[in-house]
Amino acid sequence: MPPTIYDIAREAKVGIGTVSRVLNNHPSVSEDTRARVLRVASRLNYRPHPYARGLASSRTNAILAVIPFFTTFFFHEIFQGVQARLRHLDWDIILYGVNHPDQVEASLRHNVLRNRVDGVLFFSMKMPERFAEQYLDQKTPIVLVDAYHKNFDSLTVDNLQGGYAATRHLLSLGHKRVGMLSANIESLPARDRLSGFKQALAEAGIPVDPSLIKSSASPKPDGFAHESGHAMMRQFLDMGSRKPTALVVSSDIQAVGALAALKEAGLRCPDDIALVGFDDIELAQHLGLTTIHQPMYEMGVLAAEILSERLHNPSQEITHKLFVPKLIVRETCGSEVSKRPATVEKHTA
Amino acid sequence: MPPTIYDIAREAKVGIGTVSRVLNNHPSVSEDTRARVLRVASRLNYRPHPYARGLASSRTNAILAVIPFFTTFFFHEIFQGVQARLRHLDWDIILYGVNHPDQVEASLRHNVLRNRVDGVLFFSMKMPERFAEQYLDQKTPIVLVDAYHKNFDSLTVDNLQGGYAATRHLLSLGHKRVGMLSANIESLPARDRLSGFKQALAEAGIPVDPSLIKSSASPKPDGFAHESGHAMMRQFLDMGSRKPTALVVSSDIQAVGALAALKEAGLRCPDDIALVGFDDIELAQHLGLTTIHQPMYEMGVLAAEILSERLHNPSQEITHKLFVPKLIVRETCGSEVSKRPATVEKHTA
DNA sequence: ATGACAGATGGAAGGGCTTCCACAAATTTA
DNA sequence: TAAATTTGTGGAAGCCCTTCCATCTGTCAT
């Protein structure tokens, strides 16, 4: 049997209350006693029993991470950030992978309402409105990462800025017929990225050509998929000479599909059609994909921090943190095209 | 306050013992009582408190998953399998990501010895020998996935078979100068894959040409990295006309690096050098990489099953399950080369 | 009718901790 | 010196369950 505080109390010749106080760094313990208790605890190789602790204190030292399993890529890096920050707080992370949006609500109810966890990190999915409403009288903090709801702390990326930056980049390289290959515009990120695209065009005085904007109708992961990129690129290619010379793609994974379609058609990427992706998944680097980087690791770290703060101070005001994504220039836009018009721009500027 | 069994007992006019028995499907409760209790429980929206349960029964309903974070790709699928199997058992998965092998032992001690979890799934890392020894008197079951130790249940892939199959494939396509781009041979999987390679050559009566075998010296993820593939492919290319016409690569991620190196050198993949990868990570599909598929999802499911069985029957004999990996033919080996020799083989057969 | 036994049930004990109240001892204040 | 604090300390109570033992009721064999 593992040692309990009773064992320690006996050996150290103190009461269990004192042992508990020592272990919890309660101030009103004399230095002598504290040292003695710690020595015994260490000698006995004592570990507090987390469940007993949780039961007595109604703190669990665990958080729940609800993540979508259907969009694989996003999460690794964020999660590393989360854990890096959480580890030394000695918190456990209970992972709940969701395969289908319908499972989201069940998972929240199941875990939050059972008081199994002190807090929740909720990733990249739509917070079910019904839950959000009923949740108001709950006290378990929930932090949304890559998701937004007015009632909860959230960390999001400025998708509009991202779409804008991607488009600006293509324009600055001299492209005139810039199109957008978008995910399902039911999805808010997809909509925002598209808005950024349009805004950049507007600023450049280029009218929006609807034939150069295609968006997926797929509901599954809202069109953020390899296949959707492939299919839509095919459509663009079918436009023949009226096809765009450059495309903003609403996610890297779609860009991968688009690249495959290009290759199949015997076309080359920077030369025939230039591409900018979105996300900067690890794969993007391997493929030399120019893209919009989301600071995932940092988001993970900050998410953990915000959750931790709210745990200590539940009444603080709700914060919504917006990250600005960054353009990463690689090969899929080339630079030859850029040379001429870029200097032109400089002249005109 | 959430309702407790006392609330249910009061409302259903039974004792708490009876409530507990109903909730745990204990047989000796009359149908009437059972129904009444369940009705009240459902009306009060009762959820058992997992920590109280854990404390009283010394079962935790949670398992620990120790996974390496430094090799990103492998897990998603395995993990989905694990969760698919575990979810309906109402088990929680506590995730512990390890960034450096040194953390492995700490994580095990921390969690296993605290009785925080009922069992452990341990992925893709070397079980620290010191822990394995000391562990013998422990009762928390540990199942190794993609890892091996004689004292623990394990699920592994037959890497030798995989290397063999990959090599056979290239040979059957008519390649004579087949090389191997290997990860660090400190790593057991890397060694086994290389053995399979050699065995296939031997069977085909082709002497092993040491200049056609290169292995990474990198210790980090044992050379299973993009960069290592790139660097070693450069070395192969520097061999000029003495370079291999086909390569078995010890992981897909290295193959990606190798492909990049080829592209940079202005060479084309199936034509100049054919490649077979290993792992069949999602990316492989996108890139059309011929590779050796490891049945990850199935391994996850089975891992969960084995762990569950051992939980119910701790004394059963240790099992070591070996999965046979499968060749997935895509584009990186071409098929033109194959046509001729394949028929030749048929003639001779 | 009696005893033996199975089927239901109630609830005390106990799991390992935190927290609070009571109290003793040491220290300060008047 | 007495009174009032302050500082440490012990341990009961309680967190919410499971489990076990005791009890009670009915059945069945005798």
mmCIF file of C-alpha atoms (C1' of nucleotides) in Angstrom, chain A residues 5 20-21 24 46 53, chain C residues 15-20:
data_model
loop_
_atom_site.group_PDB
_atom_site.id
_atom_site.type_symbol
_atom_site.label_atom_id
_atom_site.label_comp_id
_atom_site.label_asym_id
_atom_site.label_seq_id
_atom_site.Cartn_x
_atom_site.Cartn_y
_atom_site.Cartn_z
ATOM 1 C CA ILE A 5 -0.705 11.289 5.243
ATOM 2 C CA SER A 20 -1.703 18.431 4.894
ATOM 3 C CA ARG A 21 -0.713 22.014 5.587
ATOM 4 C CA ASN A 24 -0.128 22.493 0.529
ATOM 5 C CA TYR A 46 4.808 9.757 -0.641
ATOM 6 C CA ARG A 53 -7.577 15.359 -2.939
ATOM 7 C "C1'" DG C 15 -11.090 5.164 0.997
ATOM 8 C "C1'" DG C 16 -7.240 9.656 1.524
ATOM 9 C "C1'" DC C 17 -7.504 13.968 1.551
ATOM 10 C "C1'" DT C 18 -8.821 19.304 3.018
ATOM 11 C "C1'" DT C 19 -10.735 22.405 6.165
ATOM 12 C "C1'" DC C 20 -12.290 24.128 10.154
#
